[in-house]
PDB file of C-alpha atoms in Angstrom:
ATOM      1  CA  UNK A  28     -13.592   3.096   8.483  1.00  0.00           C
ATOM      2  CA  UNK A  29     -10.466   0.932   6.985  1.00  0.00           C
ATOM      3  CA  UNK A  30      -6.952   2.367   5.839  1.00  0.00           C
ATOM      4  CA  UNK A  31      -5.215   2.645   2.593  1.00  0.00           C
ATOM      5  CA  UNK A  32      -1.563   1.818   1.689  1.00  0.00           C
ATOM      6  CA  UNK A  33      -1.325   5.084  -1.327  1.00  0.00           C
ATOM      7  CA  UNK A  34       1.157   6.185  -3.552  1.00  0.00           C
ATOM      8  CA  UNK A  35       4.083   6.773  -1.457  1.00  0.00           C
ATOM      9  CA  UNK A  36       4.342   3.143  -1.353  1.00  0.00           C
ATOM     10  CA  UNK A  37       4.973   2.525  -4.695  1.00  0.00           C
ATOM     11  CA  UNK A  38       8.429   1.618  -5.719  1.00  0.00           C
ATOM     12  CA  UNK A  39       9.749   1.721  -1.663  1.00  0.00           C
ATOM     13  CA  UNK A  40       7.665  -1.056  -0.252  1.00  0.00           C
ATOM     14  CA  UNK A  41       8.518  -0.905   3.261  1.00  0.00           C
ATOM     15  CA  UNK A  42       7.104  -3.859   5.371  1.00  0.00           C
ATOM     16  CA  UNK A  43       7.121  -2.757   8.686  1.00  0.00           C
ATOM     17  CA  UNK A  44       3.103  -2.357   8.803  1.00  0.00           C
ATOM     18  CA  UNK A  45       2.878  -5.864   8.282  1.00  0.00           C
ATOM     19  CA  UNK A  46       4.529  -6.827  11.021  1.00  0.00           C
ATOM     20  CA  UNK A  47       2.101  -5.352  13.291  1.00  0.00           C
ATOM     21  CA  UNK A  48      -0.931  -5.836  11.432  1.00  0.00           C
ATOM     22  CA  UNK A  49      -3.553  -8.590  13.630  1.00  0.00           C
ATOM     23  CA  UNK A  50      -5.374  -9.496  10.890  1.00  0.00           C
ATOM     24  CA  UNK A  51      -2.838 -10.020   8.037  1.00  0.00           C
ATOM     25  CA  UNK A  52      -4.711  -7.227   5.642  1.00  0.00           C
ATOM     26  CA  UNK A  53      -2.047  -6.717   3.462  1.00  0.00           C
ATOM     27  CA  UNK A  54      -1.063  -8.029   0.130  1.00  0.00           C
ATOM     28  CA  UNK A  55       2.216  -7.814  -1.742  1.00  0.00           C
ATOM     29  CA  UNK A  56       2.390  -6.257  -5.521  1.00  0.00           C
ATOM     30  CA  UNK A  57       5.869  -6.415  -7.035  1.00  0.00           C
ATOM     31  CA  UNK A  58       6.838  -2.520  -6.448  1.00  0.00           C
ATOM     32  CA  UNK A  59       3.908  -1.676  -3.481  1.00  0.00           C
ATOM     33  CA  UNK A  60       1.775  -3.177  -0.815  1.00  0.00           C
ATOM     34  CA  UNK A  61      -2.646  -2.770  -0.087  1.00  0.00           C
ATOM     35  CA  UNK A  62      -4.605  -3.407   2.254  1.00  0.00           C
ATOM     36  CA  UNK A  63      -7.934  -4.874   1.856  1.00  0.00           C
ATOM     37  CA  UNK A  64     -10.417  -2.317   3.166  1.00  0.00           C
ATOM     38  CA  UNK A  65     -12.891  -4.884   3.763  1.00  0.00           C
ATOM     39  CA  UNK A  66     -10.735  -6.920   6.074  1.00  0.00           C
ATOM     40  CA  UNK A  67      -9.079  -3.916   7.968  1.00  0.00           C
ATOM     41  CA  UNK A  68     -10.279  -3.634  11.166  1.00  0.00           C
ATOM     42  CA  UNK A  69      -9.531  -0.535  11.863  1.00  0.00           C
ATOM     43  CA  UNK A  70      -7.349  -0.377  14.708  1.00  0.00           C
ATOM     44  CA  UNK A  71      -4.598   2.384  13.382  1.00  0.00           C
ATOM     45  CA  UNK A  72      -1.252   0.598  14.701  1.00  0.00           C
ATOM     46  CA  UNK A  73      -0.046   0.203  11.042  1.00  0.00           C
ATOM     47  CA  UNK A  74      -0.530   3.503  10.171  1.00  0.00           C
ATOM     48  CA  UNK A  75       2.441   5.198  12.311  1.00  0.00           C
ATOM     49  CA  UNK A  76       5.086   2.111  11.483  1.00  0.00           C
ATOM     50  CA  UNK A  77       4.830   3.283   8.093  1.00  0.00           C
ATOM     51  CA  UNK A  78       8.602   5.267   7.331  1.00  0.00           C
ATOM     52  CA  UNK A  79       7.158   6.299   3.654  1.00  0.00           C
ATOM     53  CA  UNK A  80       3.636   7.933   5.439  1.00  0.00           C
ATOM     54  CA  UNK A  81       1.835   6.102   3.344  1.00  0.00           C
ATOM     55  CA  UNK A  82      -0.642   4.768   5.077  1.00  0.00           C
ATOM     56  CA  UNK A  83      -4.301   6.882   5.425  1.00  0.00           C
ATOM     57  CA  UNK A  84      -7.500   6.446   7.167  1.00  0.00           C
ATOM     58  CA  UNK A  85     -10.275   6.489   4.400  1.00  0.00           C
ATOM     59  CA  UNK A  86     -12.218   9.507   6.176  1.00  0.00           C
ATOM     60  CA  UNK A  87      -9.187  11.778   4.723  1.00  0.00           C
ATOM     61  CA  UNK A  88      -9.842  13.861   1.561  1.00  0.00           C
ATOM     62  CA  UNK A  89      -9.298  12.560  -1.677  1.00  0.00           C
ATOM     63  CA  UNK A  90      -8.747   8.984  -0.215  1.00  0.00           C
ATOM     64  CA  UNK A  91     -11.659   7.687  -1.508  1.00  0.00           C
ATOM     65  CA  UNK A  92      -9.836   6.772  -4.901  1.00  0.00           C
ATOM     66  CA  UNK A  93      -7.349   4.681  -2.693  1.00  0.00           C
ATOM     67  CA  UNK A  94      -9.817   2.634  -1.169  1.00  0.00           C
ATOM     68  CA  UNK A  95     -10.809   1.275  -4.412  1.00  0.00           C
ATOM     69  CA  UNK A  96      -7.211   0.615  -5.976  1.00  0.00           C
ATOM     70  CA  UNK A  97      -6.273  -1.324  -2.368  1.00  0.00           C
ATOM     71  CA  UNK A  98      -9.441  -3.437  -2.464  1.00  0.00           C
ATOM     72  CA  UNK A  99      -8.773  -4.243  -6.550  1.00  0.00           C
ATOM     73  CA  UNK A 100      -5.095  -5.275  -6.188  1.00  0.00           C
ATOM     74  CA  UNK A 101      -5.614  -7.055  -2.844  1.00  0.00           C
ATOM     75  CA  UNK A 102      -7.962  -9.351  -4.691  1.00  0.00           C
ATOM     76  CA  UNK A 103      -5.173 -10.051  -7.442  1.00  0.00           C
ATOM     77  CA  UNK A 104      -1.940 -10.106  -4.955  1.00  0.00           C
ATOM     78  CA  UNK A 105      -0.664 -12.820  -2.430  1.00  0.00           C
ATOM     79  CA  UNK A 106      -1.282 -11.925   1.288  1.00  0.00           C
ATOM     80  CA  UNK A 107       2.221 -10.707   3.365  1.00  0.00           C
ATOM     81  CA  UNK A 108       2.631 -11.916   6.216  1.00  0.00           C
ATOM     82  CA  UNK A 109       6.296 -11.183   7.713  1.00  0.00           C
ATOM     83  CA  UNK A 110       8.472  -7.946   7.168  1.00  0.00           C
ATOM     84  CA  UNK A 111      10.779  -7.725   4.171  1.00  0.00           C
ATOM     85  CA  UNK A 112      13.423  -5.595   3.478  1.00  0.00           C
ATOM     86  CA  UNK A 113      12.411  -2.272   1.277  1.00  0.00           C
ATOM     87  CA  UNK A 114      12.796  -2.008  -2.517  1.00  0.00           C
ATOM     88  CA  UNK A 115      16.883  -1.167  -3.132  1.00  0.00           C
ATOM     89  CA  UNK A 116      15.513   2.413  -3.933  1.00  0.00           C
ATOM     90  CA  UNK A 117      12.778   2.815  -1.852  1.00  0.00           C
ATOM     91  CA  UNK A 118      15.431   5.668  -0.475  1.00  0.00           C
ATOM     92  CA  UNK A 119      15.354   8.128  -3.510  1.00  0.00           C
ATOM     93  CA  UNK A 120      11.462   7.251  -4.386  1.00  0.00           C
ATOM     94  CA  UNK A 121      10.300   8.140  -1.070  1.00  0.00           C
ATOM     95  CA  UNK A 122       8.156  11.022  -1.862  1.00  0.00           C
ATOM     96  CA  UNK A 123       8.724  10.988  -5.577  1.00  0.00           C
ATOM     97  CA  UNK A 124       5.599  12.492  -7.065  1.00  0.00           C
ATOM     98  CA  UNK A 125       3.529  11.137 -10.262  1.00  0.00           C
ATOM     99  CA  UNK A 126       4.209   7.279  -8.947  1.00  0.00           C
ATOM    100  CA  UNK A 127       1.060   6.339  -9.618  1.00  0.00           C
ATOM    101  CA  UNK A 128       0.976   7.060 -13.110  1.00  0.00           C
ATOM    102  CA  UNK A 129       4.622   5.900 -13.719  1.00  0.00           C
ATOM    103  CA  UNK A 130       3.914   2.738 -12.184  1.00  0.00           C
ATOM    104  CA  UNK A 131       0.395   2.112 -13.133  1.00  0.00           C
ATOM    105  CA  UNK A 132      -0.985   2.812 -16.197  1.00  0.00           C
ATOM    106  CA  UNK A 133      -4.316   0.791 -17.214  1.00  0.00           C
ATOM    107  CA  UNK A 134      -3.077   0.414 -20.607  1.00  0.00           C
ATOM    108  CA  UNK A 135      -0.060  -1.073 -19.329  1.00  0.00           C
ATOM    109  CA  UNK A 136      -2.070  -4.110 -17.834  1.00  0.00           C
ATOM    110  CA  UNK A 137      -2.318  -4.520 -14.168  1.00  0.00           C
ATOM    111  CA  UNK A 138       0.311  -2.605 -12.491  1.00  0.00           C
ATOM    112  CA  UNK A 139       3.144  -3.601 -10.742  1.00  0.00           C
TER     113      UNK A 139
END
């Protein structure tokens, strides 16, 4: 099993995760962060430091989409390895629905 950073991340970008992460899994994107499933050990302690819940174990439904779009960008993006401070409206956009498409469209080139 690994977790996912998913779409509530996108355009908040809280750090706090990282912080706490022992194996530095996670990699920075200009509006998001991932993790890299194949480097997550598994242990669970960023999962409840996350204030935007977006962080998911890979056994929950309709996850399985997220493992692949973490393991993608975390090839592409630098690894994070302190806590920075959230995107200026990571306030409003936390739970903002359709993020995924606003932010990432293939056609668009690689995301954000």
């Amino acid at each position: 099993m690994t977790y996912v950073v998913t779409d509530n991340c996108i355009a908040c970008k809280y750090t706090d995760c990282v912080e706490v992460c022992p194996v530095d899994c996670f990699y920075e994107g200009e509006n998001m962060l991932v993790i890299h499933p194949d480097e997550c050990i598994d242990c669970g302690v960023c999962e409840p430091e996350c204030p935007a819940d977006a962080i998911r174990p890979d056994t929950e439904p309709d996850v399985e989409e997220w493992v692949a779009f973490n393991r993608k960008y975390a090839e592409q993006w630098p690894v994070i390895l302190s806590r920075k401070d959230p995107l200026p409206e990571a306030t409003e956009r936390d739970g903002e629905t359709g993020k995924l498409e606003k932010y990432f469209s293939e056609t668009a080139g690689e995301g954000s």
